Amino acid sequence: MNPVEVYKFGGASVKDAAAIRNVGDILRNPSPRPLAVVISAMGKTTNALEEIIRAHYHQPELLPELVGKLKSYHEEVATSLLADQADALMTDLHDLWVELNWILEEDPHPTYNYHYDQIIVFGELASTKIVSAYLTNQGIAHQWLDARNFIKTDAEYREARILWDLTQAAVDHEVRKALDQHGMIITQGFIGSTVYNESTTLGREGSDYTAAILAYTLDAESVTIWKDVPGIMTGDPKRFEFAQRMDDISYQEAIEMTYYGAKVIHPKTIKPLQNKGIPLFVRPFDHPDQYGTKIGAGTITDLPPIIVVEPNQVLFRISTKDFSFVAEENLKEIFTRIADLRIKVNSMRNTAISFMVCITNDPAKVSQLVTALQDKYDIILHEHIELITVRHADEQTLSMLKAGKEILFEEIYGKTHQFIIKNA
Ligand code: ASP
Ligand code: MG
């Protein structure tokens, strides 16, 4: 068998019938075989399901309308793709909604994260059913697989960790066999299951990671993530008009970019690929002939400045009530609170009088952290700030970014410049 290739299509690339037809065009031969294809939920479906979960706990009277909207969105796409040949697909979709409604008719599970995962998976299940039915209709051979049969995880719901040995064995058994027989498989990103077959998820935007897990366990030749951008850019083109696409970047550069908050690929995606030297391509689904960006081994010198902006941050300035230094014991305690609340620290700094941590301004988490610390510490919060990281900075880029802004703190290490600006 030739080496496997892995493709991943995100929500935007399957958001409506036209988008799914385009996916069909990309997957039609002569695209590579064997090919493992990972697909996200359609468009903003995951957000819509999050709303359904919220309503289930707090406003169940909204459920019929919310579920109804989701149903008709999927059914319209299905009908538009398959017209009078949509019967079998409609039955599959109907079965999914029945199953979803069973869950929603019961009281919500007391454990939010568990409950979330049991519901959120319907987005991926529905989208892959639709894409699969369309491909069958187009005569494109493949097999639909339920990713929960081979992406095996622990029970850390909403952020499940992969059980690699079990996953490897299940991929060898299920996915290899299907690829041998059909040349192509279609499966869901983002979702997995525990050893007890309870649904789990890998974290928002986790389908990139699914593609990497499949590539790793299948010893794939490469992974291609098809996106609505020309490739990996040196900044957000909506904000920086000079942003340009990069042809090639190293695994290390990609890891740094995602670590500092670049939303190009899910942060966990790179490591498994790097471990096996599997290259990752990010390519535009609306121009499938274009090269995009290749992430691979080696070092690439003379990269242009790369700008990563984390908007909507809040800076905690934490000091002791008795004016003593914030010392190791305090840091240990502060970090225990932060870790317990599952807050991600985006940047931090210790000074003589205070310890500063920059986190994303999620109001619930911010107030929980304030509550956890305020008995022992004085806390000053700075809001309306952005954390800006520039890799391979030059003077021109830095002064352009800082012009007219108040800089709350700045740090330089190696090739990385980082600063926090206050927006008026
Ligand atoms: N549908 C999921 C989300 O939006 C996973 C993904 O698209 O990667 O988070
Ligand atoms: Mg998505």
XYZ file of C-alpha atoms and ligand atoms in Angstrom:
434
model
C 0.000 0.000 0.000
C 1.224 3.529 -0.782
C 1.808 5.745 2.225
C -1.382 7.336 3.534
C -2.150 11.025 3.227
C -4.389 12.872 5.645
C -6.677 15.772 4.728
C -8.602 17.943 7.148
C -11.521 20.201 6.293
C -12.654 22.716 8.911
C -16.114 24.123 9.534
C -15.821 26.880 6.926
C -14.980 24.377 4.192
C -18.247 22.467 4.744
C -20.488 25.358 5.758
C -23.012 25.004 2.915
C -23.812 22.925 -0.158
C -21.435 24.848 -2.418
C -18.585 24.361 0.037
C -19.273 20.613 0.268
C -19.329 20.346 -3.541
C -15.893 21.967 -3.502
C -14.708 19.355 -0.974
C -16.023 16.704 -3.373
C -13.989 18.253 -6.184
C -10.832 18.173 -4.075
C -11.435 14.538 -3.061
C -12.297 13.226 -6.509
C -9.467 11.288 -8.067
C -6.659 12.154 -8.849
C -6.345 13.234 -5.241
C -4.020 10.865 -3.378
C -5.005 7.377 -2.238
C -5.028 5.990 0.387
C -6.502 9.091 1.973
C -7.864 9.651 5.468
C -10.208 12.648 5.581
C -11.085 14.449 8.807
C -14.081 16.777 8.815
C -15.355 19.352 11.334
C -18.891 20.334 12.137
C -20.537 22.529 9.490
C -19.969 26.272 9.795
C -20.832 27.521 13.268
C -22.563 24.314 14.374
C -20.314 23.766 17.397
C -21.259 27.218 18.707
C -24.935 26.443 18.086
C -24.598 23.195 20.038
C -22.900 25.081 22.871
C -25.967 27.298 22.984
C -28.171 24.210 23.137
C -26.133 22.866 26.060
C -26.450 26.194 27.879
C -30.198 26.222 27.264
C -30.535 22.650 28.514
C -29.185 23.770 31.896
C -30.685 27.228 32.134
C -33.475 27.848 29.610
C -34.927 24.547 28.419
C -37.902 26.395 26.903
C -35.535 27.557 24.142
C -34.533 24.031 23.150
C -37.195 23.260 20.528
C -36.342 26.381 18.558
C -32.558 25.962 18.852
C -32.640 22.286 17.889
C -35.119 23.061 15.128
C -32.755 25.619 13.597
C -29.844 23.208 13.662
C -31.954 20.489 12.094
C -33.204 22.634 9.278
C -29.713 24.005 8.552
C -28.445 20.443 8.024
C -31.527 19.300 6.153
C -31.392 22.221 3.760
C -27.786 21.458 2.911
C -28.618 17.771 2.500
C -31.528 18.516 0.155
C -29.556 21.017 -1.815
C -26.796 18.446 -2.374
C -28.894 15.359 -3.036
C -32.342 16.625 -4.091
C -34.690 13.652 -4.460
C -31.928 11.169 -3.578
C -31.607 12.404 -0.002
C -33.830 9.779 1.651
C -31.144 7.544 3.150
C -29.217 10.574 4.386
C -32.368 12.089 5.902
C -32.928 8.852 7.802
C -29.354 8.971 9.150
C -29.762 12.609 10.179
C -33.151 11.882 11.692
C -31.582 9.124 13.826
C -28.986 11.588 15.087
C -31.618 14.175 16.081
C -33.660 11.492 17.822
C -30.610 10.510 19.824
C -29.873 14.162 20.638
C -33.462 14.671 21.763
C -33.239 11.669 24.065
C -30.381 13.373 25.861
C -32.232 16.691 25.981
C -35.400 15.131 27.364
C -33.515 13.941 30.451
C -32.251 16.326 33.106
C -28.829 17.689 32.211
C -25.990 15.709 33.729
C -24.599 17.334 36.905
C -21.092 17.299 35.457
C -21.026 20.032 32.844
C -17.934 18.938 30.921
C -19.195 15.383 30.622
C -22.590 16.528 29.450
C -21.043 18.962 26.978
C -19.129 16.197 25.242
C -22.144 13.899 24.957
C -23.987 16.645 23.053
C -21.308 18.516 21.122
C -20.335 15.435 19.058
C -23.559 15.645 17.038
C -22.106 18.446 14.912
C -19.281 16.305 13.573
C -21.456 13.221 13.254
C -24.011 15.125 11.153
C -21.493 16.896 8.915
C -19.605 13.685 8.094
C -22.868 11.890 7.321
C -23.756 14.626 4.845
C -20.336 14.757 3.181
C -20.210 10.970 2.999
C -23.652 10.722 1.394
C -22.694 13.371 -1.147
C -19.469 11.542 -2.048
C -21.360 8.282 -2.472
C -23.835 10.065 -4.711
C -20.903 11.344 -6.769
C -19.424 7.862 -7.083
C -16.382 8.722 -4.939
C -15.494 5.492 -3.103
C -14.819 5.744 0.608
C -15.976 4.486 3.986
C -17.516 6.589 6.766
C -16.000 5.792 10.168
C -17.009 6.872 13.660
C -13.847 8.412 15.117
C -14.954 7.361 18.608
C -14.088 3.791 17.658
C -10.384 4.575 17.279
C -9.560 7.943 18.893
C -9.320 6.618 22.446
C -8.878 9.080 25.286
C -8.877 9.509 29.036
C -11.969 10.898 30.744
C -10.820 14.534 30.932
C -13.983 15.718 29.194
C -13.624 18.712 26.828
C -9.840 18.398 26.901
C -9.299 14.706 26.649
C -5.797 13.318 26.324
C -5.041 10.615 23.799
C -4.382 7.087 25.003
C -1.761 6.426 22.361
C -1.395 2.669 22.665
C -5.121 2.023 22.462
C -5.518 4.534 19.657
C -2.662 3.002 17.693
C -4.152 -0.473 18.028
C -7.625 0.713 17.038
C -6.316 2.683 14.043
C -4.296 -0.352 12.899
C -7.396 -2.445 13.133
C -10.208 -0.177 11.875
C -8.705 2.571 9.783
C -6.037 0.558 7.960
C -8.551 -2.071 6.994
C -11.021 0.489 5.663
C -8.267 2.260 3.724
C -7.155 -1.047 2.199
C -10.678 -1.851 1.126
C -11.970 1.551 0.033
C -8.939 3.768 -0.576
C -10.454 6.590 1.437
C -12.119 7.112 4.799
C -14.245 10.015 6.024
C -14.271 10.608 9.748
C -14.911 13.277 12.375
C -12.352 15.602 13.866
C -12.395 16.730 17.489
C -14.222 13.730 18.976
C -13.076 10.558 20.652
C -14.182 8.236 23.407
C -13.084 6.718 26.676
C -12.474 3.015 27.235
C -16.105 2.877 28.356
C -17.168 4.425 25.036
C -18.348 7.695 26.545
C -17.881 10.521 24.041
C -15.009 12.931 24.689
C -13.554 15.914 22.824
C -10.047 17.217 22.305
C -10.712 20.930 22.917
C -12.232 23.544 20.614
C -10.782 23.534 17.117
C -9.435 20.080 17.889
C -9.953 18.540 14.443
C -6.480 19.638 13.363
C -5.192 17.533 16.201
C -7.278 14.562 15.055
C -5.619 14.833 11.643
C -2.205 14.777 13.306
C -3.140 11.777 15.469
C -4.244 9.854 12.397
C -1.108 10.865 10.506
C 1.065 9.730 13.394
C -0.647 6.381 13.876
C -0.839 5.708 10.121
C 2.769 6.815 9.479
C 1.373 9.193 6.907
C 3.273 10.855 4.119
C 1.814 14.292 4.905
C -1.143 16.141 6.372
C -3.023 18.873 4.525
C -5.289 21.280 6.360
C -7.616 22.967 3.867
C -8.547 26.445 5.061
C -10.142 29.701 4.029
C -6.752 31.443 4.002
C -3.933 31.303 1.447
C -1.608 29.643 3.972
C 0.146 30.704 7.153
C 0.411 34.464 7.186
C 2.838 36.762 8.989
C -0.113 38.420 10.738
C -3.882 38.722 10.554
C -4.484 40.180 7.073
C -7.712 41.801 8.304
C -5.676 43.872 10.687
C -2.290 44.152 8.984
C -2.625 44.699 5.270
C 1.075 44.016 4.723
C 0.679 40.463 6.093
C 2.128 37.949 3.659
C 1.983 34.208 3.206
C 5.058 32.181 4.091
C 6.053 29.274 1.804
C 7.858 27.255 4.421
C 8.199 27.378 8.162
C 9.739 24.962 10.625
C 7.843 22.891 13.173
C 9.531 24.995 15.840
C 8.284 28.256 14.345
C 4.746 26.850 14.103
C 4.888 25.698 17.718
C 6.059 29.154 18.809
C 3.315 30.868 16.790
C 0.524 28.739 18.193
C 1.974 29.006 21.689
C 1.745 32.790 21.491
C -1.844 32.546 20.324
C -1.792 32.358 16.518
C -5.074 30.750 15.543
C -3.724 29.035 12.421
C -3.648 25.504 13.769
C -4.577 23.804 16.986
C -1.511 23.973 19.269
C -1.337 20.229 19.907
C -1.164 19.418 16.198
C 2.524 19.925 15.523
C 4.234 17.727 18.116
C 3.113 14.302 16.862
C 3.968 15.304 13.306
C 7.364 16.613 14.307
C 8.122 13.397 16.173
C 7.737 11.440 12.949
C 8.917 14.117 10.538
C 5.547 14.268 8.778
C 5.106 17.580 6.921
C 1.947 19.647 7.363
C 0.533 21.740 4.539
C -1.933 24.560 5.109
C -3.673 25.190 1.795
C -6.589 27.321 0.551
C -9.654 25.233 -0.227
C -10.901 27.773 -2.735
C -7.609 27.606 -4.704
C -6.608 23.955 -4.369
C -3.911 24.375 -7.017
C -1.939 26.783 -4.799
C 0.981 25.707 -2.642
C -0.061 27.274 0.661
C 2.453 26.874 3.476
C 4.531 23.846 4.344
C 5.466 23.224 7.964
C 8.332 20.805 8.208
C 11.733 19.831 9.552
C 14.793 22.017 9.381
C 15.429 25.627 10.168
C 14.269 28.385 7.910
C 16.344 31.511 8.214
C 15.440 35.088 7.322
C 11.738 34.887 8.069
C 9.925 38.230 8.017
C 8.513 39.597 11.289
C 5.540 37.493 12.384
C 2.901 39.243 14.488
C 0.572 37.387 16.821
C -2.099 39.403 18.630
C -4.060 38.075 21.585
C -6.932 40.542 21.902
C -9.253 40.799 24.870
C -6.742 40.183 27.639
C -6.743 41.133 31.290
C -3.635 41.803 33.339
C -3.632 40.834 37.018
C -1.251 42.831 39.176
C -1.005 40.789 42.363
C 0.769 42.036 45.491
C 0.900 40.881 49.084
C -1.199 42.758 51.649
C 1.797 43.309 53.906
C 4.013 44.764 51.163
C 6.392 41.835 51.320
C 7.771 40.487 48.082
C 5.755 38.005 46.099
C 8.016 35.071 46.811
C 8.145 31.386 45.955
C 5.496 30.322 48.462
C 3.103 32.937 47.096
C 3.801 31.970 43.513
C 3.125 28.370 44.346
C -0.212 29.314 45.822
C -1.154 31.675 42.997
C -0.315 29.059 40.392
C -2.247 26.377 42.207
C -5.347 28.578 42.007
C -4.705 29.332 38.339
C -4.213 25.671 37.495
C -7.259 24.578 39.486
C -9.385 27.020 37.495
C -7.824 25.703 34.275
C -6.740 29.174 33.293
C -4.036 29.509 30.675
C -1.392 32.097 31.452
C -0.505 33.985 28.306
C 2.314 36.003 29.816
C 3.684 36.772 33.268
C 6.327 38.732 35.081
C 7.583 39.025 38.618
C 8.759 42.391 39.922
C 9.826 43.584 43.357
C 6.344 44.563 44.446
C 3.959 42.595 42.338
C 3.442 39.558 40.217
C 1.728 40.154 36.879
C -0.200 37.585 34.898
C -1.922 38.160 31.617
C -4.864 35.912 30.807
C -7.749 35.933 28.350
C -10.618 38.068 29.604
C -13.192 35.363 30.240
C -15.399 37.169 32.802
C -16.376 34.000 34.704
C -12.775 32.846 35.102
C -11.522 36.324 35.948
C -13.998 36.716 38.785
C -13.276 33.188 40.039
C -9.569 33.991 40.165
C -10.188 37.285 41.929
C -12.322 35.470 44.506
C -9.663 32.810 44.985
C -6.906 35.355 45.639
C -8.416 38.468 47.155
C -8.333 37.387 50.788
C -4.566 37.188 50.789
C -3.563 39.549 48.012
C -4.245 43.001 46.673
C -5.278 42.781 43.077
C -5.346 45.447 40.410
C -6.944 44.503 37.097
C -6.056 46.157 33.807
C -8.664 45.541 31.138
C -8.908 46.498 27.450
C -5.419 45.309 26.762
C -3.822 43.242 24.028
C -0.843 40.958 24.192
C 1.307 41.323 21.114
C 4.097 38.935 20.228
C 6.468 39.602 17.364
C 8.864 36.926 16.162
C 11.899 38.071 14.160
C 11.005 41.655 14.986
C 12.561 44.620 13.243
C 12.525 48.236 14.436
C 10.031 49.347 11.833
C 7.450 46.729 12.790
C 7.846 47.381 16.506
C 7.465 51.137 16.256
C 4.455 50.743 13.972
C 2.768 48.449 16.516
C 3.576 50.642 19.497
C 2.769 54.021 17.962
C 0.444 56.000 20.237
C -0.091 53.102 22.644
C 0.589 52.811 26.333
C 2.929 49.848 26.869
C 2.233 48.065 30.177
C 5.201 45.773 29.962
C 7.629 44.496 27.461
C 9.907 41.535 27.261
C 12.498 40.329 24.784
C 13.895 36.846 24.651
C 15.832 35.541 21.721
C 13.820 36.060 18.579
C 10.653 36.927 20.463
C 9.450 40.386 21.421
C 6.373 40.569 23.575
C 4.467 43.531 24.945
C 1.120 44.436 26.401
C -0.631 47.514 25.063
C -3.522 49.356 26.535
C -6.288 50.323 24.169
C -8.010 53.572 25.014
N -16.093 21.753 15.480
C -15.135 21.918 16.525
C -14.947 23.370 16.889
O -15.385 24.253 16.210
C -13.818 21.320 16.224
C -13.114 21.891 15.029
O -13.735 22.489 14.164
O -11.910 21.734 14.948
O -14.308 23.636 17.873
Mg -14.347 24.654 13.488
